[in-house]
Amino acid sequence: MKGSTAEYDLFYPSNYGSVGFKSPIITWGNGTGAIPDRYSTLLLQFASYGFTVIATTRKNTGSGREIDAAAHYMVKMNTTPGSVFYSHLDVHRMAAVGHSQGALGAARVAVMDPKLITTLITFSLPAASLDTTNPDCPVVSDCQVNMASVHQPAFLISTYGPEDSYIASPRVERAYFSEVRGRAALGTIKTSGGVKVDHASIENATYGGNPGEEIAYATAWLEFTLRGNRQAARAFTGPHPELTSNPDWPGSKVRS
């Protein structure tokens, strides 16, 4: 499922012929200082569901430029004879997904490239008060996003952990959620498998993460918004969405 290029790590089905549908694309952004291998449990899960994931190896991704370039690279590979991806991708169904600084970059890509990006997931999207310069953002405005400009379906995930209390608190995420113009879901998770979660819980267990429940709902969102999966949609739609009644996710909300 995994291969690499000089700038991207790729996670994809081992046999596209057995998938049964054109593979939607996920373009991924790492948190500050992280690399895709820290999130391989999540990214391999996406690939196991038939999605093709391209993840920049950059450790600063807040501008979204690398995440957007990766998306366009996959569009090109879909029409490149000899590529493993040739004619196997659904270039009209694409998600921008990221963690922390990468969540900021993913949200920026949704705003910058709305014809390409059809859905968005953010894990712990940082508070605007934390926006700062870094090698990817020479000026602060390069790492800022107006969530009111997001019109695609968006799933914002945060935790009640001590790190997220100042990085991406449920209060901050509720404000972002209210700004998104289109369909939106807010997932505020407290525990996963009986264990308290925090900012880095989406990372692999070998790095101290505990990504189980976050992975499950993120996968369901992609199945719902990229593939129209009716069973997955029940987590976010109807009179009693599963997400909002899950005791591990208090304060979660959905809006159609």
Coordinates of N, CA, C and O in Angstrom, one line a residue, residues 41-219:
T41 N -0.9 4.8 10.7 CA -2.1 4.0 11.1 C -3.3 4.6 10.4 O -4.1 3.9 9.8
L42 N -3.4 5.9 10.5 CA -4.5 6.6 9.9 C -4.5 6.5 8.4 O -5.5 6.2 7.7
L43 N -3.3 6.8 7.8 CA -3.2 6.9 6.3 C -3.4 5.5 5.7 O -4.0 5.4 4.6
L44 N -2.9 4.5 6.3 CA -3.1 3.1 5.8 C -4.5 2.7 5.9 O -5.0 1.9 5.1
Q45 N -5.2 3.1 7.0 CA -6.6 2.9 7.1 C -7.4 3.4 5.9 O -8.2 2.8 5.3
F46 N -7.1 4.7 5.6 CA -7.7 5.3 4.4 C -7.5 4.4 3.1 O -8.4 4.2 2.3
A47 N -6.2 4.0 2.9 CA -5.9 3.2 1.8 C -6.6 1.9 1.8 O -7.0 1.4 0.7
S48 N -6.8 1.3 2.9 CA -7.5 0.0 3.0 C -9.0 0.2 2.6 O -9.6 -0.8 2.2
Y49 N -9.5 1.4 2.6 CA -10.9 1.6 2.2 C -11.0 2.0 0.7 O -12.0 2.4 0.2
G50 N -9.8 1.9 0.0 CA -9.8 2.2 -1.4 C -9.5 3.6 -1.8 O -9.5 4.0 -3.0
F51 N -9.1 4.4 -0.8 CA -8.6 5.8 -1.1 C -7.2 5.8 -1.4 O -6.4 5.0 -1.0
T52 N -6.8 6.8 -2.2 CA -5.3 7.0 -2.5 C -4.9 8.3 -1.8 O -5.4 9.3 -1.9
V53 N -3.8 8.1 -0.9 CA -3.4 9.2 -0.1 C -2.0 9.6 -0.6 O -1.1 8.8 -0.7
I54 N -1.8 10.9 -0.7 CA -0.5 11.5 -1.0 C -0.2 12.5 0.2 O -1.0 13.3 0.5
A55 N 0.9 12.3 0.8 CA 1.3 13.0 2.0 C 2.6 13.7 1.8 O 3.6 13.0 1.6
T56 N 2.6 15.0 1.8 CA 3.9 15.7 1.7 C 4.8 15.3 2.9 O 4.3 15.1 4.0
T57 N 6.1 15.3 2.7 CA 7.0 15.0 3.7 C 7.5 16.2 4.4 O 8.3 16.1 5.3
R58 N 7.0 17.4 4.0 CA 7.5 18.6 4.6 C 7.0 18.7 6.1 O 5.9 18.2 6.4
K59 N 7.8 19.3 7.0 CA 7.5 19.4 8.4 C 6.8 20.7 8.8 O 6.4 20.8 9.9
N60 N 6.7 21.6 7.8 CA 5.9 22.8 8.0 C 4.9 22.9 6.7 O 5.4 22.9 5.6
T61 N 3.6 22.9 7.0 CA 2.7 22.7 5.9 C 1.5 23.7 6.0 O 0.5 23.6 5.3
G62 N 1.7 24.8 6.8 CA 0.6 25.7 7.1 C 0.1 26.5 5.9 O -1.0 27.0 5.9
S63 N 1.0 26.7 5.0 CA 0.6 27.5 3.8 C -0.4 26.8 2.9 O -1.2 27.4 2.2
G64 N -0.3 25.5 3.0 CA -1.2 24.6 2.1 C -0.6 24.4 0.7 O -1.1 23.6 -0.1
R65 N 0.5 25.1 0.4 CA 1.1 25.0 -1.0 C 1.5 23.6 -1.3 O 1.2 23.1 -2.4
E66 N 2.2 22.9 -0.4 CA 2.6 21.6 -0.7 C 1.5 20.6 -0.8 O 1.5 19.7 -1.6
I67 N 0.5 20.8 0.1 CA -0.7 20.0 0.1 C -1.5 20.1 -1.2 O -1.9 19.1 -1.8
D68 N -1.6 21.3 -1.7 CA -2.3 21.6 -3.0 C -1.4 21.0 -4.2 O -2.0 20.4 -5.1
A69 N -0.1 21.2 -4.1 CA 0.7 20.7 -5.2 C 0.6 19.2 -5.3 O 0.6 18.6 -6.3
A70 N 0.5 18.5 -4.1 CA 0.4 17.1 -4.1 C -0.9 16.6 -4.7 O -0.9 15.6 -5.5
A71 N -2.0 17.4 -4.5 CA -3.3 17.0 -5.1 C -3.2 17.1 -6.6 O -3.6 16.2 -7.4
H72 N -2.5 18.2 -7.1 CA -2.4 18.4 -8.6 C -1.5 17.3 -9.2 O -1.7 16.9 -10.3
Y73 N -0.5 16.9 -8.4 CA 0.4 15.8 -8.9 C -0.4 14.5 -9.1 O -0.2 13.8 -10.1
M74 N -1.3 14.2 -8.2 CA -2.1 13.0 -8.4 C -3.0 13.1 -9.6 O -3.3 12.1 -10.3
V75 N -3.6 14.3 -9.8 CA -4.4 14.5 -11.0 C -3.6 14.2 -12.3 O -4.0 13.5 -13.2
K76 N -2.3 14.7 -12.3 CA -1.4 14.4 -13.4 C -1.1 12.9 -13.6 O -1.1 12.4 -14.7
M77 N -0.9 12.2 -12.4 CA -0.5 10.8 -12.5 C -1.7 10.0 -13.0 O -1.5 8.9 -13.6
N78 N -2.9 10.4 -12.8 CA -4.1 9.7 -13.3 C -4.1 9.6 -14.9 O -4.7 8.8 -15.4
T79 N -3.4 10.6 -15.5 CA -3.4 10.6 -17.0 C -2.0 10.3 -17.5 O -1.8 10.6 -18.7
T80 N -1.1 9.8 -16.7 CA 0.2 9.5 -17.1 C 0.4 8.0 -17.4 O 0.4 7.2 -16.5
P81 N 0.4 7.6 -18.7 CA 0.6 6.2 -19.0 C 1.9 5.6 -18.3 O 2.9 6.3 -18.3
G82 N 1.7 4.4 -17.8 CA 2.8 3.8 -17.1 C 2.8 4.0 -15.6 O 3.5 3.3 -14.8
S83 N 2.1 5.0 -15.1 CA 1.9 5.3 -13.7 C 1.1 4.2 -13.1 O 0.1 3.8 -13.7
V84 N 1.4 3.8 -11.9 CA 0.5 2.9 -11.1 C -0.9 3.4 -10.9 O -1.8 2.7 -10.7
F85 N -1.0 4.7 -11.0 CA -2.3 5.4 -10.8 C -3.1 5.6 -12.1 O -4.2 6.1 -12.0
Y86 N -2.5 5.3 -13.2 CA -3.1 5.7 -14.5 C -4.6 5.1 -14.6 O -4.8 3.9 -14.5
S87 N -5.5 6.1 -14.8 CA -6.9 5.8 -15.0 C -7.6 5.1 -13.8 O -8.7 4.6 -13.9
H88 N -6.9 5.1 -12.6 CA -7.5 4.5 -11.4 C -8.1 5.4 -10.5 O -8.8 5.0 -9.5
L89 N -7.9 6.7 -10.6 CA -8.3 7.7 -9.6 C -9.5 8.5 -10.0 O -9.8 8.7 -11.2
D90 N -10.3 8.9 -9.0 CA -11.4 9.8 -9.2 C -11.0 11.2 -8.9 O -11.0 11.6 -7.7
V91 N -10.6 11.9 -9.9 CA -10.0 13.2 -9.7 C -11.1 14.3 -9.3 O -10.8 15.4 -9.1
H92 N -12.3 13.9 -9.3 CA -13.4 14.8 -9.0 C -13.9 14.6 -7.6 O -14.9 15.3 -7.2
R93 N -13.3 13.7 -6.9 CA -13.6 13.5 -5.5 C -12.3 13.5 -4.7 O -11.5 12.5 -4.7
M94 N -12.1 14.6 -4.0 CA -10.8 14.7 -3.3 C -10.9 15.4 -2.0 O -11.7 16.4 -1.8
A95 N -10.2 14.9 -1.0 CA -10.3 15.4 0.4 C -8.9 16.1 0.7 O -7.9 15.5 0.4
A96 N -9.0 17.2 1.4 CA -7.8 17.8 2.1 C -7.9 17.5 3.5 O -9.0 17.8 4.2
V97 N -6.9 16.9 4.1 CA -6.9 16.4 5.5 C -5.6 16.7 6.1 O -4.5 16.6 5.5
G98 N -5.6 17.2 7.4 CA -4.4 17.5 8.0 C -4.5 17.6 9.5 O -5.6 17.7 10.1
H99 N -3.3 17.6 10.2 CA -3.3 17.7 11.7 C -2.6 18.9 12.1 O -1.5 19.2 11.6
S100 N -3.1 19.7 13.0 CA -2.5 20.8 13.6 C -2.1 21.8 12.5 O -2.9 22.3 11.8
Q101 N -0.8 22.1 12.4 CA -0.4 23.0 11.3 C -0.9 22.5 9.9 O -1.3 23.3 9.1
G102 N -0.8 21.2 9.8 CA -1.3 20.6 8.5 C -2.8 20.8 8.4 O -3.3 20.8 7.2
A103 N -3.6 20.8 9.5 CA -5.0 21.1 9.4 C -5.2 22.5 8.9 O -6.1 22.7 8.0
L104 N -4.4 23.4 9.3 CA -4.5 24.8 8.8 C -4.2 24.8 7.3 O -4.9 25.4 6.5
G105 N -3.1 24.1 6.9 CA -2.8 24.0 5.4 C -3.9 23.4 4.6 O -4.3 23.8 3.5
A106 N -4.5 22.3 5.2 CA -5.6 21.6 4.5 C -6.8 22.6 4.3 O -7.4 22.6 3.2
A107 N -7.1 23.3 5.3 CA -8.2 24.3 5.3 C -7.9 25.4 4.2 O -8.8 25.8 3.5
R108 N -6.7 25.8 4.2 CA -6.3 26.8 3.2 C -6.5 26.3 1.8 O -6.9 27.0 0.9
V109 N -6.1 25.0 1.6 CA -6.3 24.4 0.2 C -7.7 24.4 -0.2 O -8.1 24.6 -1.3
A110 N -8.6 24.0 0.8 CA -10.0 24.0 0.5 C -10.5 25.4 0.0 O -11.4 25.5 -0.9
V111 N -9.9 26.4 0.6 CA -10.3 27.8 0.2 C -9.7 28.2 -1.1 O -10.3 28.7 -2.0
M112 N -8.4 27.8 -1.3 CA -7.6 28.2 -2.5 C -8.0 27.4 -3.7 O -8.0 28.0 -4.8
D113 N -8.5 26.2 -3.6 CA -8.7 25.3 -4.7 C -10.0 24.6 -4.6 O -10.1 23.4 -4.6
P114 N -11.1 25.4 -4.5 CA -12.4 24.8 -4.3 C -13.0 23.9 -5.4 O -13.8 23.0 -5.1
K115 N -12.5 24.1 -6.6 CA -12.9 23.2 -7.7 C -12.3 21.8 -7.6 O -12.8 20.9 -8.2
L116 N -11.1 21.7 -6.9 CA -10.4 20.4 -6.8 C -10.8 19.7 -5.5 O -11.1 18.5 -5.5
I117 N -10.8 20.5 -4.4 CA -11.1 19.9 -3.1 C -12.6 19.8 -2.8 O -13.3 20.8 -2.8
T118 N -13.1 18.6 -2.6 CA -14.5 18.4 -2.4 C -15.0 18.2 -1.0 O -16.2 18.3 -0.7
T119 N -14.0 17.9 -0.1 CA -14.3 17.8 1.3 C -13.1 18.0 2.2 O -12.0 18.0 1.6
L120 N -13.3 18.3 3.5 CA -12.2 18.7 4.3 C -12.3 18.0 5.7 O -13.4 17.9 6.2
I121 N -11.2 17.6 6.2 CA -11.1 17.1 7.6 C -9.9 17.8 8.3 O -8.8 17.8 7.8
T122 N -10.2 18.4 9.5 CA -9.1 19.0 10.2 C -9.0 18.3 11.6 O -10.0 18.2 12.3
F123 N -7.8 17.9 12.0 CA -7.6 17.4 13.3 C -6.9 18.5 14.1 O -5.7 18.9 13.8
S124 N -7.5 19.0 15.1 CA -7.0 20.1 16.0 C -6.5 21.3 15.2 O -5.3 21.6 15.2
L125 N -7.4 21.9 14.5 CA -7.1 23.2 13.8 C -6.7 24.2 14.8 O -7.5 24.6 15.6
P126 N -5.5 24.8 14.7 CA -5.0 25.7 15.8 C -5.8 27.0 15.8 O -6.3 27.5 14.8
A127 N -5.9 27.6 17.0 CA -6.5 28.9 17.2 C -5.7 29.9 16.4 O -4.5 29.9 16.3
A128 N -6.5 30.9 15.9 CA -5.9 31.9 15.0 C -4.8 32.7 15.8 O -3.9 33.3 15.2
S129 N -5.0 32.8 17.1 CA -4.0 33.5 18.0 C -2.6 32.9 17.9 O -1.6 33.5 18.3
L130 N -2.5 31.6 17.5 CA -1.2 30.9 17.4 C -0.6 31.1 16.0 O 0.6 30.6 15.9
D131 N -1.2 31.7 15.1 CA -0.6 31.9 13.8 C 0.7 32.6 13.9 O 0.8 33.7 14.6
T132 N 1.7 32.1 13.2 CA 3.0 32.7 13.3 C 3.8 32.3 12.0 O 3.3 31.6 11.2
T133 N 5.0 32.9 11.9 CA 5.8 32.6 10.7 C 6.6 31.3 10.9 O 6.8 30.9 12.1
N134 N 7.0 30.6 9.8 CA 7.8 29.5 9.9 C 8.4 29.3 8.5 O 8.1 30.1 7.6
P135 N 9.2 28.3 8.2 CA 9.8 28.2 6.9 C 8.8 28.1 5.7 O 9.2 28.4 4.6
D136 N 7.6 27.6 6.0 CA 6.6 27.5 5.0 C 5.8 28.8 4.9 O 5.0 29.0 3.9
C137 N 5.8 29.6 5.9 CA 5.0 30.9 5.9 C 5.9 32.1 6.3 O 6.0 32.4 7.5
P138 N 6.6 32.7 5.3 CA 7.5 33.8 5.6 C 6.8 34.9 6.3 O 7.4 35.7 7.0
V139 N 5.5 35.1 6.0 CA 4.7 36.2 6.7 C 3.5 35.5 7.3 O 3.0 34.4 6.8
V140 N 3.0 36.0 8.4 CA 1.9 35.4 9.2 C 0.7 35.1 8.3 O 0.0 34.1 8.4
S141 N 0.4 36.0 7.4 CA -0.8 35.8 6.5 C -0.7 34.6 5.7 O -1.7 34.1 5.2
D142 N 0.5 34.0 5.5 CA 0.7 32.8 4.7 C 0.1 31.6 5.5 O -0.1 30.5 4.9
C143 N -0.1 31.7 6.8 CA -0.6 30.6 7.6 C -1.9 31.1 8.3 O -2.1 30.7 9.5
Q144 N -2.7 31.8 7.6 CA -4.0 32.1 8.2 C -5.1 31.7 7.3 O -4.9 31.6 6.0
V145 N -6.3 31.4 7.8 CA -7.4 30.9 7.0 C -8.7 31.6 7.5 O -8.9 31.7 8.7
N146 N -9.6 31.9 6.6 CA -10.9 32.4 7.0 C -11.9 31.2 6.7 O -12.2 30.9 5.6
M147 N -12.3 30.6 7.8 CA -13.2 29.4 7.7 C -14.5 29.7 7.1 O -15.2 28.9 6.6
A148 N -14.9 31.0 7.1 CA -16.1 31.4 6.4 C -16.0 31.3 4.9 O -17.1 31.3 4.2
S149 N -14.8 31.1 4.4 CA -14.6 30.9 3.0 C -14.6 29.4 2.6 O -14.5 29.1 1.4
V150 N -14.8 28.5 3.6 CA -14.9 27.1 3.3 C -16.4 26.7 3.0 O -17.2 26.9 3.8
H151 N -16.6 26.3 1.8 CA -18.0 25.9 1.3 C -18.1 24.4 1.2 O -19.3 24.0 1.0
Q152 N -17.0 23.7 1.2 CA -17.2 22.2 1.1 C -17.6 21.6 2.4 O -17.5 22.2 3.5
P153 N -18.1 20.4 2.4 CA -18.4 19.7 3.6 C -17.1 19.6 4.4 O -16.1 19.3 3.9
A154 N -17.2 19.9 5.7 CA -16.0 20.0 6.6 C -16.3 19.3 7.9 O -17.3 19.5 8.5
F155 N -15.3 18.5 8.3 CA -15.4 17.8 9.6 C -14.2 18.3 10.4 O -13.1 18.0 10.1
L156 N -14.5 19.0 11.5 CA -13.5 19.5 12.4 C -13.4 18.7 13.7 O -14.5 18.5 14.4
I157 N -12.3 18.2 14.0 CA -12.1 17.3 15.1 C -11.1 17.9 16.1 O -10.1 18.4 15.8
S158 N -11.5 17.9 17.4 CA -10.7 18.4 18.5 C -10.8 17.5 19.7 O -11.7 16.6 19.7
T159 N -10.0 17.8 20.7 CA -10.1 17.0 21.9 C -10.2 17.9 23.1 O -10.1 19.1 23.1
Y160 N -10.5 17.3 24.3 CA -10.5 18.0 25.6 C -9.2 17.9 26.3 O -9.2 18.2 27.5
G161 N -8.1 17.5 25.7 CA -6.9 17.3 26.3 C -6.2 18.6 26.7 O -6.5 19.7 26.2
P162 N -5.2 18.5 27.6 CA -4.5 19.8 28.1 C -3.8 20.5 27.0 O -3.8 21.8 27.0
E163 N -3.2 19.8 26.0 CA -2.5 20.5 25.0 C -3.5 21.2 24.1 O -3.3 22.4 23.7
D164 N -4.6 20.5 23.7 CA -5.6 21.2 22.9 C -6.3 22.3 23.6 O -7.0 23.1 22.9
S165 N -6.2 22.3 24.9 CA -6.9 23.4 25.6 C -6.4 24.8 25.2 O -7.1 25.8 25.3
Y166 N -5.1 24.8 24.7 CA -4.6 26.1 24.3 C -4.2 26.1 22.8 O -4.1 27.1 22.2
I167 N -4.2 24.9 22.2 CA -3.9 24.8 20.7 C -5.2 24.9 19.9 O -5.3 25.7 19.0
A168 N -6.1 24.0 20.3 CA -7.3 23.8 19.4 C -8.5 23.4 20.3 O -9.0 22.3 20.2
S169 N -8.8 24.2 21.2 CA -9.9 23.8 22.2 C -11.2 23.6 21.6 O -11.5 24.2 20.5
P170 N -12.1 22.9 22.2 CA -13.5 22.7 21.7 C -14.1 24.1 21.5 O -14.9 24.3 20.5
R171 N -13.9 25.1 22.3 CA -14.5 26.4 22.1 C -14.0 27.0 20.8 O -14.8 27.6 20.1
V172 N -12.7 26.9 20.5 CA -12.2 27.4 19.3 C -12.8 26.7 18.1 O -13.2 27.3 17.1
E173 N -12.9 25.4 18.2 CA -13.4 24.6 17.1 C -14.9 24.9 16.9 O -15.3 24.9 15.7
R174 N -15.6 25.2 17.9 CA -17.0 25.5 17.8 C -17.2 26.8 17.0 O -18.1 27.0 16.2
A175 N -16.2 27.7 17.2 CA -16.3 29.0 16.5 C -16.0 28.7 15.0 O -16.7 29.3 14.1
Y176 N -15.0 27.9 14.7 CA -14.7 27.6 13.3 C -15.9 26.9 12.7 O -16.2 27.2 11.5
F177 N -16.5 25.9 13.4 CA -17.6 25.2 12.9 C -18.7 26.1 12.5 O -19.4 26.0 11.5
S178 N -19.0 27.2 13.3 CA -20.1 28.1 13.0 C -19.8 28.9 11.8 O -20.7 29.5 11.2
E179 N -18.5 29.1 11.4 CA -18.1 29.9 10.3 C -18.3 29.2 9.0 O -18.5 29.8 7.9
V180 N -18.1 27.9 9.0 CA -18.1 27.1 7.7 C -19.5 27.3 7.1 O -20.5 27.1 7.7
R181 N -19.5 27.5 5.8 CA -20.7 27.8 5.1 C -21.5 26.6 4.7 O -22.7 26.7 4.6
G182 N -20.8 25.5 4.4 CA -21.5 24.3 3.9 C -21.9 23.3 5.0 O -21.9 23.7 6.2
R183 N -22.1 22.1 4.6 CA -22.3 21.0 5.6 C -21.1 20.9 6.5 O -20.0 21.0 6.0
A184 N -21.4 20.7 7.8 CA -20.2 20.7 8.7 C -20.5 19.7 9.8 O -21.7 19.5 10.2
A185 N -19.5 19.1 10.4 CA -19.6 18.3 11.6 C -18.4 18.8 12.5 O -17.3 19.1 12.1
L186 N -18.7 18.8 13.8 CA -17.8 19.1 14.8 C -17.7 17.9 15.8 O -18.7 17.6 16.4
G187 N -16.5 17.3 15.8 CA -16.3 16.2 16.7 C -15.3 16.6 17.8 O -14.2 16.9 17.6
T188 N -15.8 16.6 19.0 CA -15.0 16.9 20.2 C -14.9 15.7 21.1 O -15.8 15.3 21.8
I189 N -13.7 15.0 21.0 CA -13.5 13.7 21.6 C -12.8 13.9 23.0 O -11.9 14.6 23.1
K190 N -13.3 13.1 24.0 CA -12.8 13.1 25.3 C -11.9 11.9 25.6 O -10.8 12.0 26.2
T191 N -12.5 10.7 25.2 CA -11.8 9.5 25.5 C -11.9 8.6 24.3 O -12.9 8.6 23.5
S192 N -11.0 7.7 24.1 CA -11.0 6.7 23.0 C -10.6 5.3 23.7 O -9.5 5.2 24.2
G193 N -11.5 4.4 23.7 CA -11.3 3.1 24.3 C -11.0 3.3 25.8 O -10.2 2.5 26.4
G194 N -11.7 4.3 26.4 CA -11.5 4.5 27.8 C -10.3 5.3 28.2 O -10.1 5.5 29.4
V195 N -9.5 5.7 27.2 CA -8.3 6.4 27.5 C -8.4 7.9 27.1 O -9.0 8.2 26.0
K196 N -8.0 8.8 27.9 CA -8.1 10.3 27.6 C -7.3 10.6 26.3 O -6.2 10.0 26.2
V197 N -7.8 11.5 25.5 CA -7.1 11.8 24.3 C -6.6 13.3 24.3 O -7.1 14.1 25.1
D198 N -5.7 13.6 23.4 CA -5.2 15.0 23.4 C -4.7 15.3 22.0 O -4.9 14.6 21.1
H199 N -4.0 16.4 21.9 CA -3.6 17.0 20.6 C -2.9 15.9 19.7 O -3.2 15.9 18.5
A200 N -2.0 15.1 20.2 CA -1.3 14.2 19.4 C -1.8 12.8 19.3 O -1.2 11.9 18.8
S201 N -3.0 12.6 19.8 CA -3.6 11.3 19.8 C -3.9 10.7 18.5 O -4.0 9.5 18.3
I202 N -3.9 11.5 17.4 CA -4.2 11.0 16.1 C -2.9 10.3 15.5 O -3.0 9.6 14.5
E203 N -1.8 10.5 16.2 CA -0.5 9.9 15.7 C -0.5 8.4 16.1 O -1.3 8.0 16.9
N204 N 0.4 7.7 15.5 CA 0.5 6.2 15.8 C 0.7 5.9 17.3 O 1.3 6.7 18.0
A205 N 0.3 4.8 17.7 CA 0.5 4.3 19.1 C 2.0 4.3 19.5 O 2.3 4.6 20.6
T206 N 2.8 4.0 18.5 CA 4.3 3.9 18.8 C 4.8 5.3 19.1 O 5.9 5.4 19.7
Y207 N 4.1 6.4 18.8 CA 4.5 7.7 19.1 C 3.7 8.3 20.3 O 3.7 9.5 20.6
G208 N 3.0 7.4 21.0 CA 2.2 7.8 22.1 C 0.7 8.2 21.7 O 0.0 8.6 22.6
G209 N 0.3 8.0 20.5 CA -1.0 8.3 20.1 C -2.0 7.2 20.5 O -1.7 6.1 20.9
N210 N -3.3 7.6 20.2 CA -4.4 6.7 20.5 C -5.5 7.0 19.5 O -6.5 7.5 19.8
P211 N -5.3 6.7 18.2 CA -6.1 7.3 17.2 C -7.4 6.5 16.8 O -8.1 6.9 15.9
G212 N -7.7 5.5 17.6 CA -8.8 4.6 17.2 C -10.1 5.2 16.8 O -10.6 5.1 15.7
E213 N -10.7 5.9 17.7 CA -12.1 6.5 17.4 C -12.0 7.6 16.5 O -12.9 7.8 15.6
E214 N -10.9 8.4 16.5 CA -10.8 9.5 15.5 C -10.7 8.9 14.1 O -11.2 9.5 13.2
I215 N -9.9 7.8 14.0 CA -9.8 7.2 12.7 C -11.2 6.7 12.2 O -11.5 6.9 11.0
A216 N -11.9 6.1 13.1 CA -13.2 5.5 12.7 C -14.1 6.6 12.1 O -14.8 6.4 11.0
Y217 N -14.3 7.7 12.8 CA -15.2 8.8 12.3 C -14.6 9.5 11.1 O -15.4 9.9 10.2
A218 N -13.3 9.7 11.0 CA -12.7 10.3 9.9 C -13.0 9.5 8.6 O -13.3 10.0 7.5
T219 N -12.8 8.1 8.8 CA -13.1 7.2 7.7 C -14.6 7.3 7.3 O -14.9 7.3 6.1

